[in-house]
Backbone atoms as SQL, in Angstrom:
CREATE TABLE atoms (id INTEGER PRIMARY KEY, chain TEXT, resi INTEGER, resn TEXT, atom TEXT, x REAL, y REAL, z REAL);
INSERT INTO atoms VALUES
  (1, 'A', 1, 'MET', 'N', -8.606, -2.704, -55.689),
  (2, 'A', 1, 'MET', 'CA', -7.341, -2.213, -55.544),
  (3, 'A', 1, 'MET', 'C', -7.479, -0.853, -55.132),
  (4, 'A', 2, 'ASP', 'N', -6.377, -0.411, -54.176),
  (5, 'A', 2, 'ASP', 'CA', -6.596, 0.793, -53.334),
  (6, 'A', 2, 'ASP', 'C', -6.352, 2.107, -54.394),
  (7, 'A', 3, 'LYS', 'N', -6.799, 3.078, -54.132),
  (8, 'A', 3, 'LYS', 'CA', -6.660, 4.286, -54.814),
  (9, 'A', 3, 'LYS', 'C', -5.303, 4.702, -55.032),
  (10, 'A', 4, 'PHE', 'N', -4.545, 4.778, -53.994),
  (11, 'A', 4, 'PHE', 'CA', -3.019, 4.789, -54.031),
  (12, 'A', 4, 'PHE', 'C', -2.099, 3.658, -53.503),
  (13, 'A', 5, 'THR', 'N', -0.979, 3.286, -54.149),
  (14, 'A', 5, 'THR', 'CA', 0.033, 2.398, -53.912),
  (15, 'A', 5, 'THR', 'C', 1.193, 3.141, -53.378),
  (16, 'A', 6, 'VAL', 'N', 1.650, 3.070, -52.047),
  (17, 'A', 6, 'VAL', 'CA', 2.539, 3.776, -51.644),
  (18, 'A', 6, 'VAL', 'C', 3.976, 2.968, -51.186),
  (19, 'A', 7, 'THR', 'N', 4.940, 3.185, -51.831),
  (20, 'A', 7, 'THR', 'CA', 6.141, 2.247, -51.369),
  (21, 'A', 7, 'THR', 'C', 7.191, 3.218, -50.868),
  (22, 'A', 8, 'GLN', 'N', 8.313, 2.813, -50.303),
  (23, 'A', 8, 'GLN', 'CA', 9.497, 3.682, -49.805),
  (24, 'A', 8, 'GLN', 'C', 9.776, 5.026, -50.305),
  (25, 'A', 9, 'GLN', 'N', 9.673, 5.029, -51.663),
  (26, 'A', 9, 'GLN', 'CA', 9.991, 6.482, -52.226),
  (27, 'A', 9, 'GLN', 'C', 9.267, 6.533, -53.675),
  (28, 'A', 10, 'GLY', 'N', 8.052, 5.603, -53.813),
  (29, 'A', 10, 'GLY', 'CA', 7.182, 5.722, -54.906),
  (30, 'A', 10, 'GLY', 'C', 5.759, 5.828, -54.454),
  (31, 'A', 11, 'ILE', 'N', 5.057, 6.736, -55.653),
  (32, 'A', 11, 'ILE', 'CA', 3.540, 6.426, -55.192),
  (33, 'A', 11, 'ILE', 'C', 2.950, 6.379, -56.630),
  (34, 'A', 12, 'ASN', 'N', 1.726, 5.486, -56.429),
  (35, 'A', 12, 'ASN', 'CA', 1.104, 5.392, -57.805),
  (36, 'A', 12, 'ASN', 'C', -0.168, 5.890, -57.559),
  (37, 'A', 13, 'HIS', 'N', -1.177, 6.459, -58.293),
  (38, 'A', 13, 'HIS', 'CA', -2.604, 6.871, -58.364),
  (39, 'A', 13, 'HIS', 'C', -3.103, 5.701, -59.365),
  (40, 'A', 14, 'ASN', 'N', -3.948, 4.795, -58.745),
  (41, 'A', 14, 'ASN', 'CA', -4.354, 3.753, -59.402),
  (42, 'A', 14, 'ASN', 'C', -5.979, 4.145, -60.171),
  (43, 'A', 15, 'GLU', 'N', -6.330, 5.037, -59.939),
  (44, 'A', 15, 'GLU', 'CA', -7.484, 5.627, -60.845),
  (45, 'A', 15, 'GLU', 'C', -7.230, 6.486, -61.982),
  (46, 'A', 16, 'ILE', 'N', -8.228, 6.608, -62.733),
  (47, 'A', 16, 'ILE', 'CA', -8.077, 7.630, -63.740),
  (48, 'A', 16, 'ILE', 'C', -8.463, 9.025, -63.401),
  (49, 'A', 17, 'PRO', 'N', -7.442, 9.877, -63.821),
  (50, 'A', 17, 'PRO', 'CA', -6.191, 9.847, -64.372),
  (51, 'A', 17, 'PRO', 'C', -5.124, 9.154, -63.373),
  (52, 'A', 18, 'ALA', 'N', -4.479, 7.996, -64.194),
  (53, 'A', 18, 'ALA', 'CA', -3.502, 7.497, -63.102),
  (54, 'A', 18, 'ALA', 'C', -2.241, 8.053, -63.147),
  (55, 'A', 19, 'PHE', 'N', -1.316, 7.900, -62.490),
  (56, 'A', 19, 'PHE', 'CA', 0.157, 8.502, -62.479),
  (57, 'A', 19, 'PHE', 'C', 0.878, 7.422, -61.446),
  (58, 'A', 20, 'VAL', 'N', 2.399, 7.619, -61.934),
  (59, 'A', 20, 'VAL', 'CA', 3.291, 7.072, -61.220),
  (60, 'A', 20, 'VAL', 'C', 4.456, 8.120, -60.724),
  (61, 'A', 21, 'ALA', 'N', 4.781, 8.012, -59.599),
  (62, 'A', 21, 'ALA', 'CA', 5.653, 9.069, -59.390),
  (63, 'A', 21, 'ALA', 'C', 6.618, 8.806, -58.147),
  (64, 'A', 22, 'ASN', 'N', 7.700, 9.607, -57.773),
  (65, 'A', 22, 'ASN', 'CA', 8.841, 9.486, -56.851),
  (66, 'A', 22, 'ASN', 'C', 8.077, 10.291, -55.600),
  (67, 'A', 23, 'TRP', 'N', 8.506, 10.047, -54.502),
  (68, 'A', 23, 'TRP', 'CA', 8.234, 11.078, -53.280),
  (69, 'A', 23, 'TRP', 'C', 9.460, 11.285, -52.474),
  (70, 'A', 24, 'PHE', 'N', 9.581, 12.321, -51.773),
  (71, 'A', 24, 'PHE', 'CA', 10.951, 12.492, -50.696),
  (72, 'A', 24, 'PHE', 'C', 10.279, 13.245, -49.578),
  (73, 'A', 25, 'SER', 'N', 10.876, 12.899, -48.423),
  (74, 'A', 25, 'SER', 'CA', 10.629, 13.790, -47.315),
  (75, 'A', 25, 'SER', 'C', 11.748, 14.302, -46.825),
  (76, 'A', 26, 'GLY', 'N', 11.571, 15.253, -45.880),
  (77, 'A', 26, 'GLY', 'CA', 12.541, 15.881, -45.097),
  (78, 'A', 26, 'GLY', 'C', 13.428, 16.548, -45.854),
  (79, 'A', 27, 'ASP', 'N', 14.798, 16.488, -45.704),
  (80, 'A', 27, 'ASP', 'CA', 15.776, 17.438, -46.369),
  (81, 'A', 27, 'ASP', 'C', 15.890, 17.026, -48.028),
  (82, 'A', 28, 'GLU', 'N', 15.535, 15.685, -48.058),
  (83, 'A', 28, 'GLU', 'CA', 15.484, 14.992, -49.480),
  (84, 'A', 28, 'GLU', 'C', 14.520, 15.712, -50.394),
  (85, 'A', 29, 'ALA', 'N', 13.551, 16.269, -49.685),
  (86, 'A', 29, 'ALA', 'CA', 12.352, 16.773, -50.461),
  (87, 'A', 29, 'ALA', 'C', 12.880, 18.133, -51.353),
  (88, 'A', 30, 'LEU', 'N', 13.605, 18.858, -50.411),
  (89, 'A', 30, 'LEU', 'CA', 14.467, 20.320, -50.925),
  (90, 'A', 30, 'LEU', 'C', 15.454, 19.710, -51.988),
  (91, 'A', 31, 'GLU', 'N', 16.203, 18.745, -51.721),
  (92, 'A', 31, 'GLU', 'CA', 17.149, 18.544, -52.752),
  (93, 'A', 31, 'GLU', 'C', 16.648, 17.876, -53.892),
  (94, 'A', 32, 'ASN', 'N', 15.762, 17.277, -54.114),
  (95, 'A', 32, 'ASN', 'CA', 14.924, 16.675, -55.488),
  (96, 'A', 32, 'ASN', 'C', 14.100, 17.572, -55.790),
  (97, 'A', 33, 'LYS', 'N', 13.699, 18.794, -55.738),
  (98, 'A', 33, 'LYS', 'CA', 12.506, 19.556, -56.113),
  (99, 'A', 33, 'LYS', 'C', 12.946, 20.198, -57.472),
  (100, 'A', 34, 'GLU', 'N', 11.988, 20.089, -58.182),
  (101, 'A', 34, 'GLU', 'CA', 11.847, 20.123, -59.761),
  (102, 'A', 34, 'GLU', 'C', 11.127, 21.204, -60.207),
  (103, 'A', 35, 'PRO', 'N', 10.791, 21.601, -61.438),
  (104, 'A', 35, 'PRO', 'CA', 9.692, 22.432, -61.870),
  (105, 'A', 35, 'PRO', 'C', 8.458, 21.889, -61.731),
  (106, 'A', 36, 'ASP', 'N', 8.186, 20.545, -62.223),
  (107, 'A', 36, 'ASP', 'CA', 6.962, 19.929, -62.216),
  (108, 'A', 36, 'ASP', 'C', 6.704, 19.162, -61.169),
  (109, 'A', 37, 'SER', 'N', 7.394, 19.446, -60.153),
  (110, 'A', 37, 'SER', 'CA', 6.906, 18.619, -58.820),
  (111, 'A', 37, 'SER', 'C', 6.155, 19.548, -58.065),
  (112, 'A', 38, 'LEU', 'N', 5.461, 18.648, -57.123),
  (113, 'A', 38, 'LEU', 'CA', 4.476, 19.064, -55.881),
  (114, 'A', 38, 'LEU', 'C', 5.334, 19.366, -54.499),
  (115, 'A', 39, 'TYR', 'N', 5.720, 20.395, -54.243),
  (116, 'A', 39, 'TYR', 'CA', 6.080, 20.618, -52.940),
  (117, 'A', 39, 'TYR', 'C', 5.194, 21.040, -51.687),
  (118, 'A', 40, 'TYR', 'N', 5.268, 20.238, -50.663),
  (119, 'A', 40, 'TYR', 'CA', 4.452, 20.386, -49.428),
  (120, 'A', 40, 'TYR', 'C', 5.216, 20.727, -48.303),
  (121, 'A', 41, 'GLU', 'N', 5.242, 21.799, -47.894),
  (122, 'A', 41, 'GLU', 'CA', 6.175, 22.207, -46.741),
  (123, 'A', 41, 'GLU', 'C', 5.741, 21.762, -45.424),
  (124, 'A', 42, 'ALA', 'N', 4.361, 21.688, -45.051),
  (125, 'A', 42, 'ALA', 'CA', 3.969, 21.526, -44.029),
  (126, 'A', 42, 'ALA', 'C', 4.564, 22.380, -42.702),
  (127, 'A', 43, 'SER', 'N', 4.952, 21.834, -41.835),
  (128, 'A', 43, 'SER', 'CA', 5.587, 22.408, -40.628),
  (129, 'A', 43, 'SER', 'C', 7.096, 22.763, -40.783),
  (130, 'A', 44, 'GLY', 'N', 7.656, 22.293, -41.912),
  (131, 'A', 44, 'GLY', 'CA', 9.116, 22.120, -42.246),
  (132, 'A', 44, 'GLY', 'C', 9.769, 21.053, -41.568),
  (133, 'A', 45, 'GLY', 'N', 11.149, 20.957, -41.816),
  (134, 'A', 45, 'GLY', 'CA', 11.971, 19.771, -41.586),
  (135, 'A', 45, 'GLY', 'C', 11.563, 18.610, -41.973),
  (136, 'A', 46, 'LEU', 'N', 11.099, 17.412, -40.988),
  (137, 'A', 46, 'LEU', 'CA', 11.172, 16.091, -41.452),
  (138, 'A', 46, 'LEU', 'C', 9.500, 16.114, -42.149),
  (139, 'A', 47, 'ASP', 'N', 8.691, 17.054, -41.929),
  (140, 'A', 47, 'ASP', 'CA', 7.362, 17.039, -42.390),
  (141, 'A', 47, 'ASP', 'C', 7.308, 17.458, -43.752),
  (142, 'A', 48, 'GLN', 'N', 8.330, 17.889, -44.390),
  (143, 'A', 48, 'GLN', 'CA', 8.070, 18.388, -45.815),
  (144, 'A', 48, 'GLN', 'C', 8.150, 17.005, -46.658),
  (145, 'A', 49, 'LEU', 'N', 7.310, 17.383, -47.788),
  (146, 'A', 49, 'LEU', 'CA', 7.180, 16.018, -48.926),
  (147, 'A', 49, 'LEU', 'C', 7.068, 16.838, -50.187),
  (148, 'A', 50, 'LEU', 'N', 7.599, 15.970, -50.998),
  (149, 'A', 50, 'LEU', 'CA', 7.885, 16.280, -52.475),
  (150, 'A', 50, 'LEU', 'C', 7.330, 15.238, -53.139),
  (151, 'A', 51, 'ILE', 'N', 6.291, 15.427, -54.144),
  (152, 'A', 51, 'ILE', 'CA', 5.979, 14.420, -55.058),
  (153, 'A', 51, 'ILE', 'C', 6.553, 14.874, -56.616),
  (154, 'A', 52, 'CYS', 'N', 7.496, 14.123, -57.115),
  (155, 'A', 52, 'CYS', 'CA', 8.288, 14.505, -58.442),
  (156, 'A', 52, 'CYS', 'C', 8.264, 13.416, -59.463),
  (157, 'A', 53, 'LYS', 'N', 8.819, 13.788, -60.456),
  (158, 'A', 53, 'LYS', 'CA', 8.838, 12.742, -61.794),
  (159, 'A', 53, 'LYS', 'C', 7.437, 12.063, -62.047),
  (160, 'A', 54, 'ILE', 'N', 6.514, 12.966, -61.993),
  (161, 'A', 54, 'ILE', 'CA', 5.097, 12.661, -62.281),
  (162, 'A', 54, 'ILE', 'C', 4.911, 12.157, -63.437),
  (163, 'A', 55, 'GLU', 'N', 4.482, 11.124, -63.862),
  (164, 'A', 55, 'GLU', 'CA', 4.388, 10.369, -65.158),
  (165, 'A', 55, 'GLU', 'C', 2.660, 9.927, -65.118),
  (166, 'A', 56, 'TRP', 'N', 2.052, 10.661, -66.013),
  (167, 'A', 56, 'TRP', 'CA', 0.632, 10.459, -66.087),
  (168, 'A', 56, 'TRP', 'C', 0.411, 9.326, -67.094),
  (169, 'A', 57, 'GLN', 'N', -0.546, 8.381, -66.810),
  (170, 'A', 57, 'GLN', 'CA', -0.907, 7.322, -67.593),
  (171, 'A', 57, 'GLN', 'C', -1.892, 7.597, -68.702),
  (172, 'A', 58, 'ASN', 'N', -2.679, 8.729, -68.152),
  (173, 'A', 58, 'ASN', 'CA', -3.885, 9.144, -69.085),
  (174, 'A', 58, 'ASN', 'C', -3.489, 10.881, -69.290),
  (175, 'A', 59, 'GLU', 'N', -4.450, 11.169, -69.923),
  (176, 'A', 59, 'GLU', 'CA', -4.331, 12.716, -70.139),
  (177, 'A', 59, 'GLU', 'C', -4.011, 13.388, -68.550),
  (178, 'A', 60, 'LYS', 'N', -2.970, 14.278, -68.597),
  (179, 'A', 60, 'LYS', 'CA', -3.101, 15.113, -67.259),
  (180, 'A', 60, 'LYS', 'C', -4.320, 15.952, -66.781),
  (181, 'A', 61, 'PRO', 'N', -4.935, 15.835, -65.732),
  (182, 'A', 61, 'PRO', 'CA', -6.198, 16.641, -65.296),
  (183, 'A', 61, 'PRO', 'C', -5.852, 18.111, -65.373),
  (184, 'A', 62, 'ASP', 'N', -7.006, 18.744, -65.303),
  (185, 'A', 62, 'ASP', 'CA', -6.998, 20.022, -65.227),
  (186, 'A', 62, 'ASP', 'C', -6.574, 20.641, -63.760),
  (187, 'A', 63, 'GLN', 'N', -6.199, 21.708, -63.526),
  (188, 'A', 63, 'GLN', 'CA', -5.421, 22.384, -62.265),
  (189, 'A', 63, 'GLN', 'C', -6.230, 21.938, -61.143),
  (190, 'A', 64, 'GLU', 'N', -7.674, 21.876, -61.059),
  (191, 'A', 64, 'GLU', 'CA', -8.611, 21.726, -59.836),
  (192, 'A', 64, 'GLU', 'C', -8.309, 20.202, -59.444),
  (193, 'A', 65, 'ARG', 'N', -8.374, 19.331, -60.499),
  (194, 'A', 65, 'ARG', 'CA', -8.366, 17.899, -60.133),
  (195, 'A', 65, 'ARG', 'C', -7.101, 17.700, -59.909),
  (196, 'A', 66, 'PHE', 'N', -6.134, 18.209, -60.426),
  (197, 'A', 66, 'PHE', 'CA', -4.826, 17.809, -60.240),
  (198, 'A', 66, 'PHE', 'C', -4.464, 18.282, -58.688),
  (199, 'A', 67, 'ASN', 'N', -4.988, 19.456, -58.030),
  (200, 'A', 67, 'ASN', 'CA', -4.751, 19.834, -56.712),
  (201, 'A', 67, 'ASN', 'C', -5.428, 18.758, -55.781),
  (202, 'A', 68, 'GLN', 'N', -6.554, 18.306, -56.323),
  (203, 'A', 68, 'GLN', 'CA', -7.407, 17.439, -55.443),
  (204, 'A', 68, 'GLN', 'C', -6.656, 16.123, -55.366),
  (205, 'A', 69, 'ILE', 'N', -6.115, 15.430, -56.420),
  (206, 'A', 69, 'ILE', 'CA', -5.359, 14.303, -56.367),
  (207, 'A', 69, 'ILE', 'C', -4.050, 14.499, -55.613),
  (208, 'A', 70, 'MET', 'N', -3.306, 15.816, -55.784),
  (209, 'A', 70, 'MET', 'CA', -2.031, 15.694, -55.063),
  (210, 'A', 70, 'MET', 'C', -2.299, 15.887, -53.650),
  (211, 'A', 71, 'ASP', 'N', -3.586, 16.471, -53.027),
  (212, 'A', 71, 'ASP', 'CA', -3.984, 16.403, -51.752),
  (213, 'A', 71, 'ASP', 'C', -4.150, 15.032, -51.004),
  (214, 'A', 72, 'GLU', 'N', -4.782, 14.485, -51.822),
  (215, 'A', 72, 'GLU', 'CA', -5.235, 12.915, -51.705),
  (216, 'A', 72, 'GLU', 'C', -3.654, 12.075, -51.554),
  (217, 'A', 73, 'ALA', 'N', -2.777, 12.254, -52.516),
  (218, 'A', 73, 'ALA', 'CA', -1.555, 11.720, -52.385),
  (219, 'A', 73, 'ALA', 'C', -0.634, 12.083, -51.181),
  (220, 'A', 74, 'ILE', 'N', -0.602, 13.302, -50.873),
  (221, 'A', 74, 'ILE', 'CA', 0.070, 13.720, -49.604),
  (222, 'A', 74, 'ILE', 'C', -0.725, 12.936, -48.464),
  (223, 'A', 75, 'THR', 'N', -1.969, 13.012, -48.566),
  (224, 'A', 75, 'THR', 'CA', -2.578, 12.329, -47.391),
  (225, 'A', 75, 'THR', 'C', -2.110, 10.928, -47.315),
  (226, 'A', 76, 'ALA', 'N', -2.044, 10.211, -48.266),
  (227, 'A', 76, 'ALA', 'CA', -1.966, 8.751, -48.661),
  (228, 'A', 76, 'ALA', 'C', -0.283, 8.760, -48.293),
  (229, 'A', 77, 'ILE', 'N', 0.623, 9.394, -48.504),
  (230, 'A', 77, 'ILE', 'CA', 1.973, 9.364, -48.240),
  (231, 'A', 77, 'ILE', 'C', 2.221, 9.510, -46.520),
  (232, 'A', 78, 'ASP', 'N', 1.632, 10.600, -46.087),
  (233, 'A', 78, 'ASP', 'CA', 1.565, 10.840, -44.387),
  (234, 'A', 78, 'ASP', 'C', 1.100, 9.711, -43.847),
  (235, 'A', 79, 'LYS', 'N', -0.108, 8.983, -44.249),
  (236, 'A', 79, 'LYS', 'CA', -0.652, 7.675, -43.512),
  (237, 'A', 79, 'LYS', 'C', 0.388, 6.766, -43.593),
  (238, 'A', 80, 'TRP', 'N', 1.096, 6.417, -45.047),
  (239, 'A', 80, 'TRP', 'CA', 2.240, 5.435, -45.055),
  (240, 'A', 80, 'TRP', 'C', 3.359, 5.560, -44.051),
  (241, 'A', 81, 'ILE', 'N', 3.791, 6.812, -43.947),
  (242, 'A', 81, 'ILE', 'CA', 4.783, 7.232, -42.834),
  (243, 'A', 81, 'ILE', 'C', 4.358, 6.829, -41.654),
  (244, 'A', 82, 'SER', 'N', 3.269, 7.334, -41.263),
  (245, 'A', 82, 'SER', 'CA', 2.587, 7.115, -39.867),
  (246, 'A', 82, 'SER', 'C', 2.432, 5.552, -39.432),
  (247, 'A', 83, 'ASP', 'N', 2.237, 4.830, -40.519),
  (248, 'A', 83, 'ASP', 'CA', 1.858, 3.419, -40.253),
  (249, 'A', 83, 'ASP', 'C', 3.206, 2.608, -39.789),
  (250, 'A', 84, 'ARG', 'N', 4.625, 3.206, -40.218),
  (251, 'A', 84, 'ARG', 'CA', 5.744, 2.718, -39.950),
  (252, 'A', 84, 'ARG', 'C', 6.422, 3.347, -38.677),
  (253, 'A', 85, 'MET', 'N', 5.801, 4.252, -38.224),
  (254, 'A', 85, 'MET', 'CA', 6.700, 4.795, -36.811),
  (255, 'A', 85, 'MET', 'C', 6.117, 4.044, -35.680);
């Protein structure tokens, strides 16, 4: 199984600590921003990404591990988008 499963507006991290979440890009990223979300501005416009409604299936990781997983999640989403263009 892949480390991440990405769909049109969802992302799962399939390794411990596992999570399911929603993601948005472009203008939808700002419209759906909430306190516990991860916002990635990139160069702005369509490059903006938001991972939100993160539901951890295991204990939430410490901040350093959280940042690492979210960086990998942003890369997985970006690749998913690029593969469809």
